[in-house]
Coordinates of C-alpha atoms and ligand atoms in Angstrom, one line a residue:
M1 CA -0.2 -0.4 0.3
T2 CA 1.4 3.6 -1.3
T3 CA 2.1 6.1 1.7
G4 CA -0.3 8.0 -0.1
S5 CA -3.6 5.7 -0.2
V6 CA -2.8 4.9 3.9
L7 CA -3.0 8.6 4.3
A8 CA -6.6 8.4 2.9
F9 CA -7.2 5.2 4.7
D10 CA -6.1 7.3 8.0
L11 CA -8.9 10.1 6.9
L12 CA -11.6 7.6 6.7
A13 CA -10.5 5.8 10.1
A14 CA -10.4 8.8 12.2
I15 CA -14.2 10.1 10.6
L16 CA -15.6 6.8 11.5
A17 CA -14.0 6.5 14.8
A18 CA -15.2 10.0 16.0
A19 CA -18.5 9.5 14.1
G20 CA -18.8 5.9 16.0
W21 CA -18.2 7.0 19.6
L22 CA -20.0 10.1 19.2
G23 CA -23.1 7.9 18.2
A24 CA -22.6 5.2 20.2
G25 CA -23.0 7.6 22.8
A26 CA -26.1 8.7 21.2
T27 CA -27.5 5.0 21.5
A28 CA -26.4 4.9 24.9
V29 CA -28.9 7.7 25.8
A30 CA -31.8 7.3 23.9
G31 CA -31.5 3.4 22.0
P32 CA -31.7 0.2 22.8
R33 CA -28.5 -1.5 24.9
R34 CA -27.6 -3.8 22.0
V35 CA -27.4 -1.1 19.6
A36 CA -25.3 0.7 21.5
M37 CA -22.8 -2.1 21.9
A38 CA -22.4 -3.0 18.5
V39 CA -22.0 0.8 17.3
G40 CA -19.4 1.0 20.4
A41 CA -17.8 -2.0 19.2
A42 CA -17.3 -0.5 15.6
A43 CA -15.8 2.7 17.1
L44 CA -13.4 1.1 18.7
A45 CA -12.1 -0.9 15.6
A46 CA -12.1 2.2 13.8
T47 CA -10.0 3.6 16.6
L48 CA -7.2 0.3 16.6
A49 CA -7.3 1.1 12.8
R50 CA -6.4 4.3 13.2
A51 CA -3.8 3.4 15.8
A52 CA -2.8 1.3 12.8
T53 CA -2.4 4.1 10.1
T54 CA -0.4 5.8 12.6
I55 CA 2.2 3.4 12.7
L56 CA 2.4 2.8 9.7
L57 CA 2.5 6.6 8.6
A58 CA 5.0 7.1 11.3
R59 CA 6.9 4.5 9.7
A60 CA 7.1 6.4 6.4
G61 CA 8.5 9.4 7.5
W62 CA 7.6 11.7 10.8
W63 CA 6.2 14.2 8.8
F64 CA 3.1 12.5 7.6
A65 CA 2.7 11.3 11.8
A66 CA 4.0 13.9 13.8
E67 CA 0.7 15.5 15.0
K68 CA -1.2 11.9 15.3
V69 CA 1.5 10.3 17.8
V70 CA 1.8 13.6 19.6
I71 CA -1.4 14.8 19.7
A72 CA -4.1 12.5 18.8
G73 CA -2.2 9.3 19.7
P74 CA -2.7 10.2 23.2
L75 CA -6.4 11.2 23.0
M76 CA -6.8 8.1 21.7
L77 CA -5.3 6.1 24.2
A78 CA -7.6 8.0 26.6
A79 CA -10.7 7.4 25.0
V80 CA -10.0 3.3 24.5
L81 CA -9.2 3.3 28.3
V82 CA -11.9 5.4 29.7
A83 CA -14.8 4.0 26.7
G84 CA -13.6 0.3 26.3
P85 CA -14.6 -1.5 29.3
R86 CA -17.8 0.1 29.1
L87 CA -19.0 -1.7 25.9
L88 CA -20.6 -4.5 27.6
R89 CA -22.3 -1.8 30.3
P90 CA -23.0 1.0 27.6
A91 CA -23.2 4.5 29.0
P92 CA -23.2 8.3 27.8
V93 CA -20.4 9.7 29.1
P94 CA -17.8 7.5 28.3
F95 CA -18.7 7.1 24.8
L96 CA -19.2 10.8 24.2
F97 CA -15.7 11.5 25.9
A98 CA -14.5 8.8 23.6
G99 CA -16.3 10.8 20.5
Y100 CA -14.9 14.0 21.7
A101 CA -11.4 12.8 22.0
L102 CA -11.1 11.2 18.3
T103 CA -12.9 13.9 17.4
A104 CA -10.3 16.5 18.2
G105 CA -7.5 14.1 17.0
L106 CA -9.1 14.3 13.5
L107 CA -9.4 17.8 13.8
V108 CA -6.4 18.4 14.5
T109 CA -4.7 16.7 11.4
V110 CA -7.4 18.0 9.0
L111 CA -7.3 22.1 10.8
H112 CA -3.4 22.2 11.6
G113 CA -1.6 19.0 10.3
Y114 CA 2.5 19.7 10.7
P115 CA 4.5 20.6 12.9
V116 CA 3.1 19.5 15.8
S117 CA 2.2 22.8 18.1
A118 CA 1.7 23.1 21.6
G119 CA -1.2 25.5 20.7
A120 CA -2.9 22.8 18.7
G121 CA -2.3 20.1 21.4
L122 CA -3.5 22.3 24.3
L123 CA -6.6 23.3 22.4
A124 CA -7.9 19.8 21.7
V125 CA -7.4 18.5 25.3
A126 CA -9.4 22.3 26.1
G127 CA -12.0 20.9 24.0
V128 CA -12.3 17.2 24.8
A129 CA -12.4 18.5 28.7
G130 CA -14.8 21.1 27.8
A131 CA -17.1 19.4 26.4
T132 CA -17.3 16.0 28.5
A133 CA -17.5 18.6 31.1
L134 CA -20.8 20.1 29.4
T135 CA -22.0 16.6 28.7
W136 CA -21.4 15.2 32.5
R137 CA -23.5 17.9 33.7
F138 CA -26.6 17.2 31.5
L139 CA -26.4 13.5 31.7
G140 CA -23.9 12.3 34.3
S141 CA -24.4 11.2 37.6
G142 CA -23.3 13.8 40.4
P143 CA -21.7 17.0 40.4
V144 CA -19.5 17.5 37.4
P145 CA -15.8 16.7 38.4
R146 CA -13.8 19.4 39.1
T147 CA -10.5 18.1 37.2
A148 CA -12.4 18.2 33.8
V149 CA -13.3 22.0 34.5
V150 CA -9.7 22.9 35.8
V151 CA -8.2 20.8 33.0
A152 CA -10.5 22.7 30.4
V153 CA -9.6 26.0 31.7
A154 CA -6.0 25.4 32.0
A155 CA -5.6 24.2 28.6
L156 CA -7.6 26.5 26.9
V157 CA -5.8 29.6 28.4
A158 CA -2.2 27.6 27.9
G159 CA -3.7 26.8 24.5
I160 CA -4.6 30.5 23.3
G161 CA -1.1 31.7 24.7
A162 CA 0.6 29.4 22.5
A163 CA -0.9 29.7 19.4
A164 CA -0.5 33.6 20.0
T165 CA 3.2 33.3 20.6
A166 CA 3.7 30.7 17.4
G167 CA 2.8 33.3 15.1
A168 CA 6.1 35.4 15.1
V169 CA 7.0 33.8 11.9
P170 CA 9.1 36.2 9.5
G171 CA 7.2 37.1 6.4
V172 CA 8.2 37.9 3.0
P173 CA 11.2 40.0 3.0
H174 CA 10.0 43.3 1.2
A175 CA 10.2 43.0 -2.6
H176 CA 13.2 43.9 -4.3
Q177 CA 13.2 45.6 -7.4
H178 CA 15.6 44.6 -9.5
R179 CA 16.3 47.8 -12.0
D180 CA 19.4 46.4 -13.4
V181 CA 19.7 47.0 -16.9
L182 CA 21.2 43.9 -18.7
T183 CA 23.6 44.5 -21.2
V184 CA 23.1 41.2 -23.2
G185 CA 23.7 42.8 -26.4
E186 CA 21.9 43.9 -29.2
P187 CA 18.4 41.8 -29.9
A188 CA 18.8 39.6 -32.8
K189 CA 14.8 38.4 -31.8
R190 CA 12.0 41.2 -31.1
F191 CA 8.8 40.1 -30.1
T192 CA 5.4 42.3 -28.8
L193 CA 2.9 41.0 -27.0
T194 CA -0.3 42.7 -26.0
A195 CA -2.5 41.2 -23.3
G196 CA -6.0 41.7 -23.4
T197 CA -9.6 40.6 -23.9
A198 CA -10.8 38.6 -26.6
V199 CA -13.2 36.1 -27.9
V200 CA -11.6 33.4 -29.5
P201 CA -12.2 30.2 -31.0
A202 CA -12.6 26.6 -29.1
G203 CA -13.6 23.7 -30.0
D204 CA -16.7 24.7 -32.1
R205 CA -17.4 28.1 -30.1
D206 CA -16.3 31.3 -29.3
V207 CA -15.3 31.6 -25.5
A208 CA -14.7 35.3 -23.6
A209 CA -10.5 34.9 -22.8
W210 CA -7.8 36.6 -22.1
A211 CA -5.2 36.8 -25.0
F212 CA -2.0 37.9 -26.2
N213 CA -2.3 39.6 -29.5
G214 CA -5.7 38.1 -29.5
Q215 CA -4.7 34.4 -29.8
V216 CA -4.6 31.6 -27.2
P217 CA -2.1 30.3 -27.2
G218 CA 0.0 33.2 -27.8
P219 CA 2.0 33.5 -30.5
Q220 CA 4.6 31.1 -30.4
L221 CA 8.4 32.7 -29.7
T222 CA 11.6 30.8 -31.2
A223 CA 14.6 31.8 -31.3
T224 CA 18.1 30.1 -31.8
V225 CA 20.8 29.6 -29.1
G226 CA 22.9 33.1 -29.4
D227 CA 20.1 35.1 -29.9
V228 CA 18.7 37.9 -27.9
L229 CA 15.6 37.9 -26.9
E230 CA 13.6 41.4 -26.5
V231 CA 10.2 41.1 -25.8
T232 CA 7.9 44.1 -25.1
L233 CA 5.1 43.3 -23.0
R234 CA 2.1 45.6 -23.4
N235 CA -1.4 45.9 -21.4
R236 CA -4.7 46.8 -23.1
D237 CA -7.0 46.1 -20.9
I238 CA -6.3 43.7 -18.2
G239 CA -7.7 45.0 -15.3
R240 CA -5.8 42.9 -12.7
G241 CA -2.4 43.5 -14.7
V242 CA 0.0 40.6 -16.3
T243 CA 3.5 40.4 -16.6
L244 CA 5.5 37.5 -18.3
H245 CA 7.3 34.9 -16.5
W246 CA 9.7 32.6 -18.7
H247 CA 8.5 29.1 -17.2
G248 CA 11.6 26.8 -17.0
Y249 CA 13.9 29.4 -18.7
D250 CA 16.3 30.3 -16.1
V251 CA 16.5 33.9 -16.8
P252 CA 18.4 36.5 -14.8
N253 CA 16.1 37.5 -12.3
S254 CA 15.1 41.1 -13.1
Q255 CA 13.5 39.3 -16.3
D256 CA 11.5 36.4 -14.2
G257 CA 8.4 38.4 -14.1
V258 CA 6.9 37.8 -10.6
P259 CA 5.0 41.2 -9.7
G260 CA 5.7 42.3 -6.3
V261 CA 9.1 40.4 -6.7
T262 CA 10.9 41.4 -9.4
Q263 CA 9.0 43.8 -11.2
D264 CA 5.6 45.7 -10.6
V265 CA 2.7 44.7 -12.3
V266 CA 2.0 45.8 -15.7
L267 CA -1.2 47.9 -15.5
P268 CA -3.6 48.8 -18.4
G269 CA -1.8 51.4 -20.6
R270 CA 2.0 50.2 -19.3
E271 CA 4.4 48.5 -20.6
F272 CA 7.3 46.1 -20.1
V273 CA 10.7 45.3 -21.7
Y274 CA 11.9 41.8 -21.0
R275 CA 15.3 41.1 -22.3
F276 CA 17.6 37.7 -22.0
R277 CA 20.3 35.7 -23.8
A278 CA 19.0 32.4 -25.6
D279 CA 21.3 30.2 -24.4
R280 CA 20.0 26.9 -23.4
A281 CA 17.7 25.0 -26.1
G282 CA 14.9 23.3 -25.4
T283 CA 11.0 23.6 -24.8
Y284 CA 9.7 26.3 -22.4
W285 CA 6.8 28.5 -22.3
Y286 CA 5.5 31.8 -21.1
H287 CA 2.8 33.0 -18.9
T288 CA 1.5 35.8 -16.9
H289 CA 2.5 35.7 -13.4
A290 CA 0.0 38.5 -12.4
A291 CA -3.3 36.9 -11.2
S292 CA -1.4 33.8 -12.3
D293 CA -4.8 31.5 -11.1
V294 CA -6.9 33.3 -13.2
G295 CA -4.9 34.9 -16.0
V296 CA -3.1 31.6 -17.0
R297 CA -6.2 29.9 -17.0
M298 CA -8.3 32.6 -19.1
G299 CA -5.4 32.2 -21.7
L300 CA -2.3 34.0 -21.1
Y301 CA 0.0 32.0 -22.3
G302 CA 2.4 30.8 -24.9
V303 CA 5.5 28.5 -26.6
L304 CA 9.0 29.8 -26.6
V305 CA 11.2 27.4 -28.3
I306 CA 14.8 27.9 -28.4
H307 CA 16.3 25.7 -31.2
P308 CA 19.7 24.4 -31.3
K309 CA 22.2 25.7 -34.4
P310 CA 21.1 23.7 -37.2
A311 CA 17.5 23.3 -36.9
T312 CA 16.9 20.4 -38.4
G313 CA 13.3 18.1 -39.1
V314 CA 9.8 18.3 -38.5
D315 CA 9.5 20.1 -35.3
V316 CA 5.9 20.5 -33.6
T317 CA 4.7 22.1 -30.4
V318 CA 1.9 21.0 -29.0
P319 CA 0.8 23.0 -26.1
V320 CA -2.1 21.4 -24.2
H321 CA -4.7 23.6 -22.7
T322 CA -8.1 23.7 -21.0
L323 CA -10.0 26.7 -22.1
A324 CA -13.8 27.6 -20.9
G325 CA -13.5 23.6 -20.5
V326 CA -12.8 22.9 -24.1
P327 CA -9.3 21.1 -24.2
L328 CA -7.2 22.8 -27.0
P329 CA -5.2 22.1 -29.2
A330 CA -7.5 21.3 -32.0
P331 CA -6.8 18.1 -33.5
A332 CA -4.4 18.5 -36.2
V333 CA -3.3 16.2 -38.9
Q334 CA 0.7 17.1 -40.5
P335 CA 1.5 14.6 -42.9
V336 CA 5.2 13.7 -42.8
A337 CA 7.5 12.1 -45.3
A338 CA 8.5 8.3 -44.1
G339 CA 12.1 8.6 -43.0
D340 CA 11.8 12.2 -41.5
P341 CA 13.0 12.8 -38.1
V342 CA 10.3 14.3 -35.9
R343 CA 10.1 16.1 -32.6
L344 CA 7.3 16.6 -30.6
R345 CA 7.4 19.1 -28.4
L346 CA 4.2 18.4 -25.4
I347 CA 3.8 21.1 -22.9
N348 CA 1.5 21.1 -20.0
T349 CA 0.0 24.2 -19.3
D350 CA -3.1 23.2 -17.0
N351 CA -3.2 22.6 -13.0
T352 CA -3.2 19.1 -13.1
T353 CA -1.3 16.1 -14.7
H354 CA -2.4 15.1 -18.7
R355 CA -1.4 11.9 -19.3
Y356 CA 0.0 11.5 -23.4
A357 CA 0.7 8.6 -25.6
L358 CA 2.1 8.2 -28.9
A359 CA 1.2 5.4 -31.0
G360 CA 2.7 3.9 -34.6
T361 CA 6.0 4.1 -33.6
P362 CA 8.7 3.6 -31.4
F363 CA 10.2 6.7 -30.0
R364 CA 12.6 8.0 -27.3
V365 CA 11.6 10.7 -24.6
V366 CA 14.9 13.1 -25.6
A367 CA 14.3 16.4 -23.2
I368 CA 12.0 16.8 -20.2
D369 CA 11.7 20.5 -19.3
G370 CA 14.0 21.5 -21.6
S371 CA 17.1 19.5 -20.8
D372 CA 18.5 16.8 -22.8
L373 CA 18.5 13.2 -21.7
R374 CA 21.4 11.0 -21.2
G375 CA 21.0 7.8 -23.2
P376 CA 17.3 7.8 -23.8
A377 CA 16.0 4.3 -24.8
P378 CA 13.9 3.3 -27.5
L379 CA 10.0 3.5 -25.7
S380 CA 7.0 1.8 -27.4
E381 CA 3.4 1.4 -26.6
T382 CA 4.2 3.5 -23.2
A383 CA 2.5 6.5 -22.4
V384 CA 4.2 9.7 -20.2
L385 CA 2.5 11.7 -17.5
I386 CA 3.4 15.4 -17.6
P387 CA 3.0 17.8 -14.5
A388 CA 1.6 21.1 -14.7
G389 CA 3.9 23.0 -16.0
G390 CA 6.4 20.5 -17.4
R391 CA 7.7 19.5 -20.9
Y392 CA 8.9 16.4 -22.3
D393 CA 10.1 16.3 -26.3
L394 CA 9.7 12.7 -27.9
A395 CA 11.5 12.1 -31.0
F396 CA 11.5 9.4 -33.7
T397 CA 12.0 8.6 -37.4
A398 CA 8.9 8.9 -39.3
P399 CA 7.6 5.6 -40.4
D400 CA 5.8 4.7 -43.4
T401 CA 2.6 4.6 -41.8
P402 CA 1.1 6.9 -39.7
V403 CA 1.7 7.7 -36.4
A404 CA -1.0 9.5 -33.6
L405 CA -0.5 11.4 -30.1
D406 CA -3.5 11.6 -27.8
V407 CA -3.8 13.3 -24.7
D408 CA -6.2 11.6 -22.0
G409 CA -7.2 9.4 -25.1
R410 CA -8.1 12.2 -27.0
V411 CA -5.8 12.4 -30.3
V412 CA -4.2 16.2 -31.0
W413 CA -1.7 15.5 -33.8
S414 CA -1.4 12.6 -36.3
S415 CA -0.2 12.0 -39.7
G416 CA -3.0 9.8 -40.3
P417 CA -5.3 7.6 -39.1
V418 CA -4.5 5.5 -36.3
S419 CA -6.2 2.9 -34.5
A420 CA -4.7 1.9 -30.9
A421 CA -6.3 1.9 -27.5
T422 CA -3.9 3.5 -25.1
G423 CA -5.6 3.5 -22.2
G424 CA -3.8 0.8 -21.0
W425 CA -0.4 1.2 -21.7
P426 CA 2.0 1.1 -18.8
V427 CA 3.6 5.2 -18.0
L428 CA 7.3 5.9 -18.3
D429 CA 9.1 6.4 -15.0
P430 CA 11.5 9.0 -15.4
L431 CA 13.5 8.5 -13.0
T432 CA 14.6 4.8 -14.5
Y433 CA 15.3 6.2 -17.8
G434 CA 18.4 6.8 -19.7
T435 CA 21.9 5.6 -18.6
A436 CA 23.0 7.2 -14.8
E437 CA 26.1 9.1 -14.7
P438 CA 27.5 9.7 -11.1
P439 CA 25.9 12.7 -9.3
P440 CA 28.2 16.1 -9.6
W441 CA 27.9 17.0 -6.0
S442 CA 28.6 14.5 -3.1
R443 CA 28.0 16.9 0.1
Y444 CA 25.4 19.8 0.2
D445 CA 25.9 23.1 1.9
R446 CA 22.1 23.3 2.8
E447 CA 19.1 21.6 3.2
F448 CA 15.8 22.5 3.4
T449 CA 12.5 20.3 3.8
L450 CA 9.3 21.8 3.1
V451 CA 6.0 19.8 3.9
L452 CA 2.8 20.2 1.9
D453 CA -0.8 19.9 3.7
R454 CA -3.6 21.7 4.1
G455 CA -4.5 23.6 7.1
V456 CA -6.3 26.5 8.4
D457 CA -4.4 29.9 8.3
L458 CA -6.4 32.7 10.6
R459 CA -3.6 35.1 9.9
G460 CA -5.3 37.3 7.3
L461 CA -8.4 39.1 7.5
L462 CA -11.1 36.2 6.9
P463 CA -10.0 32.8 7.9
R464 CA -9.3 30.3 5.0
Y465 CA -8.4 26.5 4.4
A466 CA -5.0 26.9 3.0
H467 CA -2.6 25.2 1.2
T468 CA 0.3 24.9 3.2
V469 CA 4.0 24.5 3.5
N470 CA 5.8 23.9 6.8
G471 CA 2.3 24.6 8.3
A472 CA 2.3 27.9 7.2
A473 CA 0.9 30.0 4.2
D474 CA 1.9 32.6 2.1
P475 CA 2.9 35.3 2.8
D476 CA 3.9 33.9 6.1
I477 CA 6.2 31.0 4.7
P478 CA 9.9 31.7 5.8
S479 CA 11.5 32.4 2.9
Q480 CA 14.9 30.3 2.2
V481 CA 18.0 31.7 1.9
V482 CA 21.2 30.3 0.2
R483 CA 24.4 32.0 -0.3
F484 CA 26.0 32.2 -4.2
G485 CA 27.6 28.9 -5.1
E486 CA 25.8 26.3 -2.8
I487 CA 24.8 23.2 -3.6
V488 CA 21.5 23.3 -1.8
E489 CA 19.2 20.0 -1.1
L490 CA 15.6 20.1 -1.1
R491 CA 13.5 17.5 0.2
I492 CA 9.8 17.8 -0.6
V493 CA 7.2 15.7 1.4
N494 CA 3.2 15.9 0.8
R495 CA 1.2 15.0 3.3
S496 CA -2.0 15.9 1.5
L497 CA -4.4 14.1 -0.4
V498 CA -4.0 16.4 -3.8
V499 CA -0.8 16.3 -6.3
H500 CA 1.2 19.1 -5.6
P501 CA 3.4 20.0 -9.1
W502 CA 6.6 21.6 -7.6
H503 CA 8.2 24.0 -9.7
L504 CA 11.1 26.5 -8.5
H505 CA 11.9 29.6 -10.4
G506 CA 15.2 30.6 -11.8
H507 CA 17.1 27.3 -11.3
H508 CA 16.9 23.6 -12.2
V509 CA 17.0 20.9 -10.0
L510 CA 18.7 17.6 -10.0
V511 CA 16.1 14.6 -8.6
L512 CA 18.2 12.3 -6.3
S513 CA 15.6 10.3 -4.9
R514 CA 11.3 9.6 -4.6
D515 CA 10.4 8.1 -1.7
G516 CA 13.9 7.1 -0.6
R517 CA 14.7 4.8 -3.5
P518 CA 17.7 6.6 -5.4
A519 CA 16.9 8.3 -9.5
T520 CA 19.1 5.4 -11.4
G521 CA 18.2 6.6 -15.0
G522 CA 20.2 9.5 -16.7
P523 CA 20.4 12.7 -14.7
L524 CA 17.0 14.4 -14.6
W525 CA 17.0 18.3 -14.3
L526 CA 13.3 19.2 -13.7
D527 CA 11.9 22.5 -13.2
S528 CA 8.2 21.2 -12.6
F529 CA 7.7 17.2 -10.9
D530 CA 4.6 16.1 -9.4
V531 CA 4.7 15.4 -5.5
R532 CA 2.0 12.8 -5.8
P533 CA 0.4 12.1 -1.9
G534 CA 2.7 10.4 0.2
E535 CA 5.6 10.9 -1.7
V536 CA 9.2 12.5 -0.5
W537 CA 10.9 14.0 -3.0
E538 CA 15.2 14.6 -2.7
V539 CA 16.5 17.0 -5.3
A540 CA 19.5 19.6 -5.2
F541 CA 20.8 22.6 -7.0
R542 CA 23.4 24.8 -7.0
A543 CA 22.4 28.6 -6.4
D544 CA 23.9 30.3 -9.4
N545 CA 21.3 32.8 -10.4
P546 CA 21.2 35.2 -7.4
G547 CA 18.2 37.4 -6.8
M548 CA 14.5 36.6 -5.2
W549 CA 12.9 33.8 -6.8
A550 CA 9.0 32.2 -6.5
N551 CA 9.3 28.7 -5.5
H552 CA 5.8 27.1 -5.6
C553 CA 3.1 24.7 -6.3
H554 CA 2.0 25.0 -10.1
N555 CA -1.7 24.1 -9.9
L556 CA -2.4 27.8 -9.5
P557 CA -5.1 27.7 -7.5
H558 CA -3.2 26.0 -4.9
A559 CA -0.2 28.8 -5.1
D560 CA -2.9 31.2 -4.6
A561 CA -3.9 29.5 -1.9
G562 CA -1.4 29.9 0.1
M563 CA 1.4 27.5 -1.7
T564 CA 3.6 29.9 -2.4
L565 CA 7.4 30.8 -0.6
H566 CA 10.5 32.5 -2.1
L567 CA 14.2 31.6 -2.4
I568 CA 16.7 34.4 -1.7
Y569 CA 20.3 34.6 -2.2
G570 CA 21.8 36.5 1.5
Ligands
C2O1 CU1 5.0 28.9 -14.3 CU2 5.9 30.9 -11.2 O1 5.1 29.9 -12.9
CU2 CU1 -0.2 22.0 -5.4

């Protein structure tokens, strides 16, 4: 069983146990004795199941189990000790006590999570003691025991105190405006992108969109290694403002396009000129980073391809996007001559993973996220999963029969009709693909762990159920500070129930391991990778691009709901 499924089972057991004890208490008040006994027994079984999932999660990593062991565990133990002996003689107060204890343990996991805090533990105890005292008052025999009241009041006071003092987390250091004039040489390639509202065709209808130069995706920007690119961004009428972020292209910080961090947002009627040297061949994309969730979804994105010196063969870009519920691009049929080298550049500009399958020919995955792979072997009848923001380049020599590429079962590009059922194909694991090479570093100067979760964020104007990193949400997640030249190890742990496609700006990370198993394929340099529920990724990078960089989940609604932090050079 994967850690992700244990996380799901744990939640289920916690809900059943809490509901079970509360139900047993209610039936002990009003229902038949046998029913109360049966419900109590089921609640006990669910409680033991949660104890088991807690142990399994602790073995998978402390990040997954900390609050379950430290806070929910003692509460579960107390519940079993108090309610267990009453299973044959059902009584409301012990069963309801167990119900409160299990509910408190469940809430600590769902609302608070990692890391454990004294405040959360004390508030849980206060809640259980207070609810038990009240229950006793109405259902118990004799006066409310002093201890319950004293524990409730003391824990409540201490808990509020602890929670309030824990609020002193450093916020994002004040945005730094890099205004350095870039001396990159005479631009060889000039483009102008004008952002504006537009009505564009999608599938067989017209939809309202936000577009660059009136089209979705925006114009494809193409350059050759060595070119200097100059891109003028204008905003016609996007009220929330726009910027350009070169996703996967490690530009100097001042050109990175993150509003409030590397530049001011470009408001209607304004412009901003980006300039950088194209020194790295590969497949990239650009998108607005202002109100990025809605901006990208509405269509403010496009493709950036940097070709190596002599570009050869058939070169096709397939930027996948969902616009107003319509999957893009529209299917294209492009005949290719047998023997022609073909390169398909697959780009996922959506918020969630897509599955791509190429039928009718063996192929190689020659690059991921703009980095060539080492020794990629031919694959056939194998699908690839591309995370949000990620790119895979597939290469093959055109056979004399047609080939077809589908995305989630929908053909998007083909050279003729192909009938193939690709749905059952195995999926490539890039961590075992290609030929290995010893890692370039043997020691790390710095190490960071990011534990991804959900939790209640009370720091803003309104409380929200945020996507959190180490228990905090943007802008309260402490920045990671590195020094130029350091080798930095980053561990990313997903203890939530959803996938988080991780994306660090300005750097490519080398994948070291996933779930403790080292990557055994060719060196994998990524800028976007899916950390699935229960997974632990270890990656590393060289701090060689000074500035202040966004580091966030590329499921952009998550980034917006708290899952964004910053890497800064100190
Ligand atoms: Cu493609 Cu910060 O994003
Ligand atoms: Cu996410």
